[in-house]
mmCIF file with all atom_site columns, C-alpha atoms and ligand atoms in Angstrom:
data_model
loop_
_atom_site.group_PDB
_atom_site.id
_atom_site.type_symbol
_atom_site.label_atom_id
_atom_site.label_alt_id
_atom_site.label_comp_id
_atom_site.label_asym_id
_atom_site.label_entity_id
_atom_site.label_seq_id
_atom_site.pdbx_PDB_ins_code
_atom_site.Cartn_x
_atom_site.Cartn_y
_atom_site.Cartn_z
_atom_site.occupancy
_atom_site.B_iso_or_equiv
_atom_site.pdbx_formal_charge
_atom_site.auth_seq_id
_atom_site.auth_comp_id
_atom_site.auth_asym_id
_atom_site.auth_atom_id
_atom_site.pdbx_PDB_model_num
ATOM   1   C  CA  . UNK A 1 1   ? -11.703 -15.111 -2.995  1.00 0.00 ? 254 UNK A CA  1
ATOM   2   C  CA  . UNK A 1 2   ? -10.793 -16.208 0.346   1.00 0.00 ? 255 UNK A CA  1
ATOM   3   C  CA  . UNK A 1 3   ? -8.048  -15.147 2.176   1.00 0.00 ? 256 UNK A CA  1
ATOM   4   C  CA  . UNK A 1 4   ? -4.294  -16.160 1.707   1.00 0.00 ? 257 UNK A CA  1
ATOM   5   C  CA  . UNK A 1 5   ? -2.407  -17.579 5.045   1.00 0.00 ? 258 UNK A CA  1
ATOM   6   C  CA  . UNK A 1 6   ? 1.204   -18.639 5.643   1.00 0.00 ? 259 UNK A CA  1
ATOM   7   C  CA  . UNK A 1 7   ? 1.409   -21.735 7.664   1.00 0.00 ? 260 UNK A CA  1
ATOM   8   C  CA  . UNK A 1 8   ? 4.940   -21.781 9.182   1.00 0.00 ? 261 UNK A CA  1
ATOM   9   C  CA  . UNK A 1 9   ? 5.795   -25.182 10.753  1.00 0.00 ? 262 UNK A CA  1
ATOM   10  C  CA  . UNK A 1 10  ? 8.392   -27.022 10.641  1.00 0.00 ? 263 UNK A CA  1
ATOM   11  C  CA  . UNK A 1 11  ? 7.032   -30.405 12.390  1.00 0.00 ? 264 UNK A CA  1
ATOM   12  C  CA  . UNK A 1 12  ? 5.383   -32.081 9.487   1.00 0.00 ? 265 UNK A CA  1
ATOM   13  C  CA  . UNK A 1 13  ? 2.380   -33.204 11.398  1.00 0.00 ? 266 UNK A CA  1
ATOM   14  C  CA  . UNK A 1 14  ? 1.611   -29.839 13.575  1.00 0.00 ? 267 UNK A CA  1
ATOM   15  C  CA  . UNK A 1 15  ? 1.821   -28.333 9.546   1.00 0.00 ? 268 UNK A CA  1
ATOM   16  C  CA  . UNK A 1 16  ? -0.684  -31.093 8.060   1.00 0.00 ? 269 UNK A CA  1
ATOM   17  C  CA  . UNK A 1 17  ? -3.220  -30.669 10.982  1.00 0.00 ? 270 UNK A CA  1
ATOM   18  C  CA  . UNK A 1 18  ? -3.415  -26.874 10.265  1.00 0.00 ? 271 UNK A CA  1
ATOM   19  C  CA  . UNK A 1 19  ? -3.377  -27.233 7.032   1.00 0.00 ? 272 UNK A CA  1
ATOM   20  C  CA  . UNK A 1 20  ? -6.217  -29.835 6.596   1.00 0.00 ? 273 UNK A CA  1
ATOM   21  C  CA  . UNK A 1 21  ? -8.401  -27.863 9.439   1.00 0.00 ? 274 UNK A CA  1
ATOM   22  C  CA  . UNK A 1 22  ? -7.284  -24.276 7.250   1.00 0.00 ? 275 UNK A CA  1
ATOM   23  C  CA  . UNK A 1 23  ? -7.570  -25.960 3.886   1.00 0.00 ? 276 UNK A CA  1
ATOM   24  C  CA  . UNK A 1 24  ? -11.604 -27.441 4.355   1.00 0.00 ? 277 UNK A CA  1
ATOM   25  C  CA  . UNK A 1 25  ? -12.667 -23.732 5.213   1.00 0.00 ? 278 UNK A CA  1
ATOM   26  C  CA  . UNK A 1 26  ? -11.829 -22.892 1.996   1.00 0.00 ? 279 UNK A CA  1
ATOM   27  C  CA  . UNK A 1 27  ? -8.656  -20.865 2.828   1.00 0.00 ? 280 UNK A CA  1
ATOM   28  C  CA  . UNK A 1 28  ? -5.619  -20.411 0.150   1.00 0.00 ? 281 UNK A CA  1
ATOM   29  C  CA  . UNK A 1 29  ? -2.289  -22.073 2.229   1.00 0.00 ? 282 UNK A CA  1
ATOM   30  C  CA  . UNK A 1 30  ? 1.127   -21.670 1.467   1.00 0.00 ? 283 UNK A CA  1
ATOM   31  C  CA  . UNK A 1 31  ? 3.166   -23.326 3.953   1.00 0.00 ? 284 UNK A CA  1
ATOM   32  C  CA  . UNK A 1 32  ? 6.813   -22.569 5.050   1.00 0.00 ? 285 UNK A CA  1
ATOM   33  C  CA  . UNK A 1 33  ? 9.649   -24.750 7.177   1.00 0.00 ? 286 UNK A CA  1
ATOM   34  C  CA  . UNK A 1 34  ? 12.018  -22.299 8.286   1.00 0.00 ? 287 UNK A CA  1
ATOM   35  C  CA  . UNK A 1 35  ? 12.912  -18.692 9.272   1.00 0.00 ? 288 UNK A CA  1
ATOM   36  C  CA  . UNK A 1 36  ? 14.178  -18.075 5.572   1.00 0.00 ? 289 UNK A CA  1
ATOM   37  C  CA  . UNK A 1 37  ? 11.738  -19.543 3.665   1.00 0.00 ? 290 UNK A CA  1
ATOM   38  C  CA  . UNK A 1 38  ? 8.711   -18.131 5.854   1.00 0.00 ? 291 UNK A CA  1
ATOM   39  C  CA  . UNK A 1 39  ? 10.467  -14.351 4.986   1.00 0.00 ? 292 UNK A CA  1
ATOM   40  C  CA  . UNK A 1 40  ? 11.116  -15.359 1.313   1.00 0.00 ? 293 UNK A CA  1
ATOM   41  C  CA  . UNK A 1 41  ? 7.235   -16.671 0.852   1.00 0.00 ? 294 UNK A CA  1
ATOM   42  C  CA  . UNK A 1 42  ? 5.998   -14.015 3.231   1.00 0.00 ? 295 UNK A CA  1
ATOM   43  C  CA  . UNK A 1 43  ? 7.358   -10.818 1.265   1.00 0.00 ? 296 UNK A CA  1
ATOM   44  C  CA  . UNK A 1 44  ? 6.527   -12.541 -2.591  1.00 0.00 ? 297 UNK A CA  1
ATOM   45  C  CA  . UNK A 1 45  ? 3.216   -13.927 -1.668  1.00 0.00 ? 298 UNK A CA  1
ATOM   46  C  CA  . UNK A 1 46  ? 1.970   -11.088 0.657   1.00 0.00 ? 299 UNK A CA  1
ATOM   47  C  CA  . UNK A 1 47  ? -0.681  -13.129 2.841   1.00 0.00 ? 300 UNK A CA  1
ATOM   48  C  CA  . UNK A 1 48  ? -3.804  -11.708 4.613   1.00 0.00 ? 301 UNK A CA  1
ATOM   49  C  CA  . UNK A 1 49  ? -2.500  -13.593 8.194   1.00 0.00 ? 302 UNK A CA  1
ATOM   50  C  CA  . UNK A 1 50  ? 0.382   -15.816 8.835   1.00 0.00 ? 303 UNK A CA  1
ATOM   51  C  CA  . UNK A 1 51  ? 0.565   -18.605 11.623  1.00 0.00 ? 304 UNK A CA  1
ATOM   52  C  CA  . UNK A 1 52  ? 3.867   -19.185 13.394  1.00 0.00 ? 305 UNK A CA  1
ATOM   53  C  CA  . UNK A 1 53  ? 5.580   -21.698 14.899  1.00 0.00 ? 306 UNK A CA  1
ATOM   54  C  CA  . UNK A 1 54  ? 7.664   -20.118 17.359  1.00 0.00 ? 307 UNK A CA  1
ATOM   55  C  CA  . UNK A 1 55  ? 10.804  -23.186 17.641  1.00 0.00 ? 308 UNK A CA  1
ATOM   56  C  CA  . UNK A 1 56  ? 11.967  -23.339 13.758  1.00 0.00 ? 309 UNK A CA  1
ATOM   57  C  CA  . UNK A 1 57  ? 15.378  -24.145 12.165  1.00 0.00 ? 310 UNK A CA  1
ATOM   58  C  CA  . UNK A 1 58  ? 17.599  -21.177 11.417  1.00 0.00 ? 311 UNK A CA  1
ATOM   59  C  CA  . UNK A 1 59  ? 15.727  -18.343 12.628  1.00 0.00 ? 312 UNK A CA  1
ATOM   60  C  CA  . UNK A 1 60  ? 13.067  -18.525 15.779  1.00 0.00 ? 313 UNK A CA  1
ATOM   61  C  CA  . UNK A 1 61  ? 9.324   -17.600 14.721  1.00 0.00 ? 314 UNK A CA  1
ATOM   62  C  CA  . UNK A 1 62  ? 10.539  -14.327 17.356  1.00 0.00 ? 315 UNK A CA  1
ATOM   63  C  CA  . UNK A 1 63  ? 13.197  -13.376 14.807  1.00 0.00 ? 316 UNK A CA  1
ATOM   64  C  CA  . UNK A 1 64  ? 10.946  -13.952 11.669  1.00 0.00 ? 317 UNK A CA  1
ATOM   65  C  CA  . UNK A 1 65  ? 8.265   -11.764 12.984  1.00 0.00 ? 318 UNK A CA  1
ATOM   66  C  CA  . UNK A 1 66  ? 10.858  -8.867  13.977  1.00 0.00 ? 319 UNK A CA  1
ATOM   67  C  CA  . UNK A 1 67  ? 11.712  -8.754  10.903  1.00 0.00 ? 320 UNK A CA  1
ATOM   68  C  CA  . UNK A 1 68  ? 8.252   -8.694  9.162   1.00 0.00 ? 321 UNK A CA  1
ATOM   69  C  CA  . UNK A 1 69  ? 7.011   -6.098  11.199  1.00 0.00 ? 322 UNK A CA  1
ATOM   70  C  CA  . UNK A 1 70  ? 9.886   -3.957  9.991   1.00 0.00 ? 323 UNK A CA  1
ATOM   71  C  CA  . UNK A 1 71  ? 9.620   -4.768  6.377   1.00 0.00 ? 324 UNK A CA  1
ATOM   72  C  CA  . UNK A 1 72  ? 6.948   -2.369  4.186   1.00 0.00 ? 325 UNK A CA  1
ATOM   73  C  CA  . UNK A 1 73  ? 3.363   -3.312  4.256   1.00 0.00 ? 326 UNK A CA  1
ATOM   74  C  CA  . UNK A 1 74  ? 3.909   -6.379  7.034   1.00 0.00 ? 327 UNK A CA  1
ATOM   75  C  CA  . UNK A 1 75  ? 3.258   -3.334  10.405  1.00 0.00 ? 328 UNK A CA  1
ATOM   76  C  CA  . UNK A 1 76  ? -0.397  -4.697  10.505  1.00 0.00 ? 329 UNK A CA  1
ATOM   77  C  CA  . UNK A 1 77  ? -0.713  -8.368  8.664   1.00 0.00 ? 330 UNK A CA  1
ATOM   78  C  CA  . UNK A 1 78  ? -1.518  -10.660 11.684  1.00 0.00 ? 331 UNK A CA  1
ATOM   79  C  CA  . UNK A 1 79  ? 0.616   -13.072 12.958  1.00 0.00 ? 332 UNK A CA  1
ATOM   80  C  CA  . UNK A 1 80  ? -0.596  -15.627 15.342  1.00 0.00 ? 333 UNK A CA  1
ATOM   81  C  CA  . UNK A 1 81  ? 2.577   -17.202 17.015  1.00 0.00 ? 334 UNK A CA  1
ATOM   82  C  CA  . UNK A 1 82  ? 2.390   -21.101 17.736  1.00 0.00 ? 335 UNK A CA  1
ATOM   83  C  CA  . UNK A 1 83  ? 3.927   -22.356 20.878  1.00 0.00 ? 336 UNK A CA  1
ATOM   84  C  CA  . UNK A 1 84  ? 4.661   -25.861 22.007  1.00 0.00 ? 337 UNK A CA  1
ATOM   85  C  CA  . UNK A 1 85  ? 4.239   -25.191 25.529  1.00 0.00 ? 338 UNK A CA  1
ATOM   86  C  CA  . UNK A 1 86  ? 3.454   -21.769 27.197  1.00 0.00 ? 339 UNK A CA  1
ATOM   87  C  CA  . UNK A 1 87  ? 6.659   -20.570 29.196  1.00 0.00 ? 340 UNK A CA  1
ATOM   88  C  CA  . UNK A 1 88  ? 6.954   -18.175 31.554  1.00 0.00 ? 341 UNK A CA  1
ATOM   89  C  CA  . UNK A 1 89  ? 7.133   -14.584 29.912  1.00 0.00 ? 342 UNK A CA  1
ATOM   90  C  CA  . UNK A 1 90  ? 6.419   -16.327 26.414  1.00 0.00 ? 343 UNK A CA  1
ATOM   91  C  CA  . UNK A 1 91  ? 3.005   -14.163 26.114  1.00 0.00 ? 344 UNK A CA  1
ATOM   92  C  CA  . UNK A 1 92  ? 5.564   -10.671 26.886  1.00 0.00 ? 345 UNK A CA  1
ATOM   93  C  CA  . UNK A 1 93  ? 8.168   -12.412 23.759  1.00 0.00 ? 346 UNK A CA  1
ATOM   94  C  CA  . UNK A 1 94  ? 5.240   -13.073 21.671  1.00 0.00 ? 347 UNK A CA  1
ATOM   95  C  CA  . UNK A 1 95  ? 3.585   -9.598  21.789  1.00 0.00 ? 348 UNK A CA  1
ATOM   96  C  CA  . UNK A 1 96  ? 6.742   -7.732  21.962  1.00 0.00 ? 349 UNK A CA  1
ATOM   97  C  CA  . UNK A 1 97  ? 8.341   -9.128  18.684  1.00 0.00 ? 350 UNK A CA  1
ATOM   98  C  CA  . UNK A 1 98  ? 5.334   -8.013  16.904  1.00 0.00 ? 351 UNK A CA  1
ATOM   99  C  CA  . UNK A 1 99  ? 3.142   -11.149 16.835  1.00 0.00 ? 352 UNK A CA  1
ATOM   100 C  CA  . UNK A 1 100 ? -1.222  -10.471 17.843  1.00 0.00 ? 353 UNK A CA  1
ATOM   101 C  CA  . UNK A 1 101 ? -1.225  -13.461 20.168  1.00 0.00 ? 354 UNK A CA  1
ATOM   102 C  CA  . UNK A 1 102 ? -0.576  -16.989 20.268  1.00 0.00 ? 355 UNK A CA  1
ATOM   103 C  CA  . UNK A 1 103 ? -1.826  -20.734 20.010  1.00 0.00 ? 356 UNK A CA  1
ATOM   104 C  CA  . UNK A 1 104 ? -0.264  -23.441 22.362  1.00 0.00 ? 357 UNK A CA  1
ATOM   105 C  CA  . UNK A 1 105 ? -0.133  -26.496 20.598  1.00 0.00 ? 358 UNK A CA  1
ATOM   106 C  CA  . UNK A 1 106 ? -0.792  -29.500 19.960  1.00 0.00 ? 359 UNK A CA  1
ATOM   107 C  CA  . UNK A 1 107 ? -3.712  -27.028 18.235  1.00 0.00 ? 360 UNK A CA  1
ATOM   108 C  CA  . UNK A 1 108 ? -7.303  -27.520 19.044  1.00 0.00 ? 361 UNK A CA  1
ATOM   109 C  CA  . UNK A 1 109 ? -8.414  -27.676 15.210  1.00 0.00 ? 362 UNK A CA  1
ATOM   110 C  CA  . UNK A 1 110 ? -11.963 -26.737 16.468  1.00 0.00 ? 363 UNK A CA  1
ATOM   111 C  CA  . UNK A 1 111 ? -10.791 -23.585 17.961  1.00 0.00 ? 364 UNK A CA  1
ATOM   112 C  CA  . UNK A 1 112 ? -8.082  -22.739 15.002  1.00 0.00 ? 365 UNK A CA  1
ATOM   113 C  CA  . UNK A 1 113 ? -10.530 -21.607 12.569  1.00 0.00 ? 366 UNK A CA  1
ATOM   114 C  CA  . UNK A 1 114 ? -12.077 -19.410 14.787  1.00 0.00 ? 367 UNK A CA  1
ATOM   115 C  CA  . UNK A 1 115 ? -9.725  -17.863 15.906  1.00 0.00 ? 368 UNK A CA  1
ATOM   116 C  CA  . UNK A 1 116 ? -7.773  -17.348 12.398  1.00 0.00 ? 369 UNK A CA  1
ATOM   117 C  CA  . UNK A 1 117 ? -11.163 -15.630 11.344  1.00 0.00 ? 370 UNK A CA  1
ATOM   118 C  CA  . UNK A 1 118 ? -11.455 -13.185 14.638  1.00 0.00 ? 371 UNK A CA  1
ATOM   119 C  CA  . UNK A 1 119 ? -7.661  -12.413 13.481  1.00 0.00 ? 372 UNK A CA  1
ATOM   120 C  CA  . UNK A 1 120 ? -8.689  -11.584 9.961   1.00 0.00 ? 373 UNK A CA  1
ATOM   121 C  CA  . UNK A 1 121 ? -11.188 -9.285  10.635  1.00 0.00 ? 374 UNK A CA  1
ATOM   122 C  CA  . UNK A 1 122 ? -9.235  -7.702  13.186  1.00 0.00 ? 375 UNK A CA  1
ATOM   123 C  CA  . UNK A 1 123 ? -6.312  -7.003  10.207  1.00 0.00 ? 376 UNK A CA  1
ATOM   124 C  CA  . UNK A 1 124 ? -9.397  -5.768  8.061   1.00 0.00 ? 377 UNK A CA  1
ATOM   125 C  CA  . UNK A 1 125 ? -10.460 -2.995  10.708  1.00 0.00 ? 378 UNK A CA  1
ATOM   126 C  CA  . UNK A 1 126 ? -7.022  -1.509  11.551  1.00 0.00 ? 379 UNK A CA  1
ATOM   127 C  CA  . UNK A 1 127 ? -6.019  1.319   9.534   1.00 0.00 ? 380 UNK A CA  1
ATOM   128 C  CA  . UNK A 1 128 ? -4.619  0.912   6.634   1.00 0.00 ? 381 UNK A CA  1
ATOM   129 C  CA  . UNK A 1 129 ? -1.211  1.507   6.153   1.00 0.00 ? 382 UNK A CA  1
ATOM   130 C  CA  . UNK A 1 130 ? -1.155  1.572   2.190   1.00 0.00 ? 383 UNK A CA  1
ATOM   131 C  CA  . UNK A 1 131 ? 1.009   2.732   -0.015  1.00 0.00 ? 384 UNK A CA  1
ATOM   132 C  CA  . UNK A 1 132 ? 4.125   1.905   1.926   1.00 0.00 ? 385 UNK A CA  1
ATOM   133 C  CA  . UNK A 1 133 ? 4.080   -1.431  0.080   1.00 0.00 ? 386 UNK A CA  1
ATOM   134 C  CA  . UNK A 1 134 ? 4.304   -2.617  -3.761  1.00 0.00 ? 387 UNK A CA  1
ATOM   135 C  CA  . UNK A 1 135 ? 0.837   -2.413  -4.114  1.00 0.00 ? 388 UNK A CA  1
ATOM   136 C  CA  . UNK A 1 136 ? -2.606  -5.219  -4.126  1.00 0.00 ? 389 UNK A CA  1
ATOM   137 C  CA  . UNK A 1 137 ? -2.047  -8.727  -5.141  1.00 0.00 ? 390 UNK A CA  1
ATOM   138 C  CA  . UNK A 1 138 ? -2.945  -9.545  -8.817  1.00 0.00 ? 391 UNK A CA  1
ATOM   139 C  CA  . UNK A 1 139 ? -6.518  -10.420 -8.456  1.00 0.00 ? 392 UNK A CA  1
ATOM   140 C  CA  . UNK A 1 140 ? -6.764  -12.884 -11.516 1.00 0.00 ? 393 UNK A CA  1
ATOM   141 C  CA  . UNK A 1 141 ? -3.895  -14.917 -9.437  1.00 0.00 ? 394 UNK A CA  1
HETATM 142 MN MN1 . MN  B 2 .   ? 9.000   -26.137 15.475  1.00 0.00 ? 30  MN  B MN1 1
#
């Protein structure tokens, strides 16, 4: 079964491009709008790597990734930040509230997938941190 991602986007289009590029490589998408629901979707769903739009309604993609890092079994699940435009001392926010790098958009959907599955592996290799979390995803789902 291929791997689960969280798309969290808020513009409409920047979400459908990732998702079409995402969804023909045979990924499983869920897709999120806001701070909230990305947290909400992120801790029920558990995904293998989430993607994340840094300028979202109610929460930036900074705050969002904060917190996941702090909640149980989210310390190593990638999260590739997605930035409109690359300001100065983004790349310092972006590493420092817990996210493994970032994608400037509008996003190059030839380099997306590539990337997403160089981040994957990555997740794969670091040591695992189980047992801090609820345990595997049901693996009939
Ligand atoms: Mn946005």
């Amino acid at each position: 079964m291929k791997e689960k991602i969280l798309i969290v986007e808020d513009n409409p289009i920047h979400a459908r491009l990732i998702e079409m590029t995402l969804r023909a490589k045979g990924y499983r998408l869920l897709q999120a709008t806001d701070g909230e629901q990305a947290l909400a979707i992120a801790t029920r769903e558990r995904p293998d790597l989430i993607l994340m739009d840094l300028n979202l309604p109610k929460m930036t993609g900074f705050e969002v990734a904060r917190k996941l890092r702090q909640t149980p079994g989210f310390s190593q699940v990638p999260i590739i930040a997605l930035t409109a435009y690359a300001m100065k001392g983004d790349r310092e926010r972006v590493i420092e509230s817990g996210c493994d790098g970032y994608l400037t958009k509008p996003i190059d959907t030839r380099q997306l997938p590539g990337v997403v599955a160089e981040m994957l592996r990555r997740g794969k290799d670091s040591p695992s941190i189980a047992g801090d979390d609820c345990g595997e995803e049901n693996p009939s789902s």
